[in-house]
PDB file of C-alpha atoms in Angstrom:
ATOM      1  CA  MET A  27     125.916 207.069 132.352  1.00 83.00           C
ATOM      2  CA  ARG A  28     125.496 205.945 128.762  1.00 90.00           C
ATOM      3  CA  ASN A  29     123.711 202.761 127.718  1.00 89.00           C
ATOM      4  CA  GLU A  30     126.939 201.219 126.382  1.00 90.00           C
ATOM      5  CA  LYS A  31     128.837 201.639 129.661  1.00 91.00           C
ATOM      6  CA  ALA A  32     125.862 200.399 131.675  1.00 91.00           C
ATOM      7  CA  SER A  33     125.440 197.330 129.473  1.00 93.00           C
ATOM      8  CA  GLN A  34     129.132 196.462 129.961  1.00 92.00           C
ATOM      9  CA  GLY A  35     128.732 196.672 133.726  1.00 94.00           C
ATOM     10  CA  PHE A  36     125.577 194.586 133.788  1.00 94.00           C
ATOM     11  CA  ALA A  37     127.090 192.043 131.378  1.00 94.00           C
ATOM     12  CA  ALA A  38     130.094 191.671 133.686  1.00 93.00           C
ATOM     13  CA  MET A  39     127.734 190.747 136.507  1.00 93.00           C
ATOM     14  CA  GLY A  40     125.882 188.319 134.229  1.00 93.00           C
ATOM     15  CA  SER A  41     127.983 185.352 135.296  1.00 94.00           C
ATOM     16  CA  GLU A  42     127.262 183.572 138.571  1.00 95.00           C
ATOM     17  CA  ALA A  43     130.988 183.300 139.328  1.00 96.00           C
ATOM     18  CA  ARG A  44     131.685 186.971 138.579  1.00 96.00           C
ATOM     19  CA  LEU A  45     128.698 187.977 140.661  1.00 96.00           C
ATOM     20  CA  ASP A  46     130.095 185.861 143.533  1.00 97.00           C
ATOM     21  CA  VAL A  47     133.481 187.574 143.196  1.00 97.00           C
ATOM     22  CA  LEU A  48     131.927 191.027 143.099  1.00 97.00           C
ATOM     23  CA  ARG A  49     129.699 190.360 146.111  1.00 97.00           C
ATOM     24  CA  CYS A  50     132.732 189.017 147.986  1.00 97.00           C
ATOM     25  CA  LEU A  51     134.563 192.281 147.258  1.00 98.00           C
ATOM     26  CA  VAL A  52     131.554 194.384 148.241  1.00 97.00           C
ATOM     27  CA  ARG A  53     131.355 192.537 151.575  1.00 97.00           C
ATOM     28  CA  ALA A  54     135.086 193.106 152.133  1.00 97.00           C
ATOM     29  CA  GLY A  55     134.677 196.876 152.031  1.00 96.00           C
ATOM     30  CA  ARG A  56     137.065 199.533 150.849  1.00 93.00           C
ATOM     31  CA  ASP A  57     140.179 197.669 152.027  1.00 94.00           C
ATOM     32  CA  GLY A  58     139.635 195.063 149.323  1.00 97.00           C
ATOM     33  CA  LEU A  59     141.053 191.555 149.146  1.00 97.00           C
ATOM     34  CA  THR A  60     144.025 189.761 147.697  1.00 96.00           C
ATOM     35  CA  ILE A  61     143.458 187.232 144.942  1.00 94.00           C
ATOM     36  CA  GLY A  62     144.305 184.422 147.377  1.00 95.00           C
ATOM     37  CA  THR A  63     141.667 185.575 149.843  1.00 97.00           C
ATOM     38  CA  ILE A  64     139.036 185.862 147.099  1.00 97.00           C
ATOM     39  CA  GLN A  65     139.948 182.352 145.995  1.00 96.00           C
ATOM     40  CA  ASP A  66     139.599 181.034 149.547  1.00 96.00           C
ATOM     41  CA  ARG A  67     136.210 182.693 150.003  1.00 96.00           C
ATOM     42  CA  THR A  68     134.745 181.728 146.626  1.00 96.00           C
ATOM     43  CA  GLY A  69     136.464 178.427 145.869  1.00 96.00           C
ATOM     44  CA  ILE A  70     137.169 179.554 142.300  1.00 96.00           C
ATOM     45  CA  ALA A  71     140.318 178.109 140.702  1.00 95.00           C
ATOM     46  CA  PRO A  72     143.194 180.621 140.312  1.00 91.00           C
ATOM     47  CA  SER A  73     143.230 180.773 136.502  1.00 92.00           C
ATOM     48  CA  THR A  74     139.440 181.067 136.344  1.00 95.00           C
ATOM     49  CA  LEU A  75     139.449 183.734 139.057  1.00 96.00           C
ATOM     50  CA  ALA A  76     142.053 185.750 137.152  1.00 94.00           C
ATOM     51  CA  HIS A  77     139.808 185.636 134.073  1.00 95.00           C
ATOM     52  CA  HIS A  78     136.775 186.823 136.041  1.00 97.00           C
ATOM     53  CA  LEU A  79     138.727 189.621 137.718  1.00 97.00           C
ATOM     54  CA  ARG A  80     140.006 190.837 134.336  1.00 95.00           C
ATOM     55  CA  PHE A  81     136.431 190.889 133.028  1.00 95.00           C
ATOM     56  CA  LEU A  82     135.166 192.823 136.079  1.00 97.00           C
ATOM     57  CA  LYS A  83     138.081 195.253 135.868  1.00 97.00           C
ATOM     58  CA  ALA A  84     137.500 195.875 132.152  1.00 95.00           C
ATOM     59  CA  ALA A  85     133.873 196.725 132.945  1.00 95.00           C
ATOM     60  CA  GLY A  86     135.028 199.216 135.585  1.00 95.00           C
ATOM     61  CA  LEU A  87     133.533 197.299 138.509  1.00 97.00           C
ATOM     62  CA  VAL A  88     136.808 196.288 140.164  1.00 98.00           C
ATOM     63  CA  ILE A  89     139.877 198.363 140.910  1.00 97.00           C
ATOM     64  CA  GLN A  90     143.227 196.626 141.329  1.00 97.00           C
ATOM     65  CA  HIS A  91     146.388 198.034 142.828  1.00 95.00           C
ATOM     66  CA  LYS A  92     149.689 196.591 143.889  1.00 94.00           C
ATOM     67  CA  GLN A  93     150.562 196.563 147.566  1.00 91.00           C
ATOM     68  CA  GLY A  94     154.014 195.129 148.031  1.00 93.00           C
ATOM     69  CA  ARG A  95     153.953 191.738 146.330  1.00 93.00           C
ATOM     70  CA  SER A  96     150.176 191.407 146.448  1.00 92.00           C
ATOM     71  CA  VAL A  97     147.452 192.706 144.161  1.00 94.00           C
ATOM     72  CA  ILE A  98     144.556 194.190 146.104  1.00 97.00           C
ATOM     73  CA  ASN A  99     141.141 194.045 144.469  1.00 97.00           C
ATOM     74  CA  ARG A 100     138.350 196.413 145.481  1.00 97.00           C
ATOM     75  CA  ALA A 101     134.821 196.896 144.276  1.00 97.00           C
ATOM     76  CA  ASP A 102     134.433 200.266 142.573  1.00 97.00           C
ATOM     77  CA  TYR A 103     131.564 201.564 144.664  1.00 97.00           C
ATOM     78  CA  ASP A 104     131.181 204.723 142.583  1.00 95.00           C
ATOM     79  CA  GLN A 105     130.645 202.644 139.452  1.00 95.00           C
ATOM     80  CA  LEU A 106     128.264 200.259 141.223  1.00 96.00           C
ATOM     81  CA  GLU A 107     126.235 203.201 142.532  1.00 95.00           C
ATOM     82  CA  ALA A 108     126.164 204.688 139.025  1.00 95.00           C
ATOM     83  CA  LEU A 109     124.802 201.390 137.662  1.00 94.00           C
ATOM     84  CA  ALA A 110     122.132 201.257 140.348  1.00 94.00           C
ATOM     85  CA  GLY A 111     121.214 204.860 139.597  1.00 94.00           C
ATOM     86  CA  PHE A 112     121.106 204.146 135.881  1.00 93.00           C
ATOM     87  CA  ILE A 113     118.645 201.294 136.239  1.00 91.00           C
ATOM     88  CA  LEU A 114     116.511 203.079 138.843  1.00 92.00           C
ATOM     89  CA  ASN A 115     116.652 206.568 137.327  1.00 89.00           C
ATOM     90  CA  GLU A 116     113.227 206.377 135.739  1.00 86.00           C
ATOM     91  CA  CYS A 117     111.607 204.254 138.402  1.00 86.00           C
ATOM     92  CA  CYS A 118     107.830 204.495 138.272  1.00 88.00           C
ATOM     93  CA  ALA A 119     107.880 207.329 135.714  1.00 82.00           C
ATOM     94  CA  ASP A 120     105.043 205.747 133.751  1.00 86.00           C
ATOM     95  CA  GLU A 121     102.929 205.453 136.914  1.00 81.00           C
ATOM     96  CA  THR A 122     103.307 209.193 137.493  1.00 66.00           C
ATOM     97  CA  ARG A 123     102.244 209.953 133.918  1.00 64.00           C
ATOM     98  CA  LYS A 124      99.256 207.645 134.211  1.00 63.00           C
ATOM     99  CA  VAL A 125      98.074 209.349 137.423  1.00 61.00           C
ATOM    100  CA  ALA A 126      98.464 212.781 135.795  1.00 64.00           C
ATOM    101  CA  ASN A 127      96.482 211.659 132.724  1.00 68.00           C
ATOM    102  CA  ASP A 128      93.762 210.006 134.827  1.00 68.00           C
ATOM    103  CA  GLY A 129      93.242 213.126 136.936  1.00 60.00           C
TER     104      GLY A 129
END
C-alpha cells in the first residue's frame, strides 16, 4: 500500500462520526447494513450520514451495493486489513536494529 492511499484511509477515519459509522459496519459483519439501520444505530441525521458514507466509500473503506430498493453498506475488510498492515509493517524495527548494534 502506498502512503497516499493509506493517508486517505486514515483521514476518512479521522472524524468521530465516520469512525462510529465504520465501527458499526465492522460489528455488523459481511452482511452489511442499510442506511436506515446505520442511522438507527448511530443517531446520525440522514443527510449527514450520507456525507460520511460517501467519504468512507471514496477512501475505499466502505462498499455499497443495491439490494432491491435498499443500499447495503459493508466495511471493506480487505482494505481495513491493508491499513492495519501498513501501519504495523515496521513494528519494532528500530528495536531490532538497536539490539543487533548493541550485541
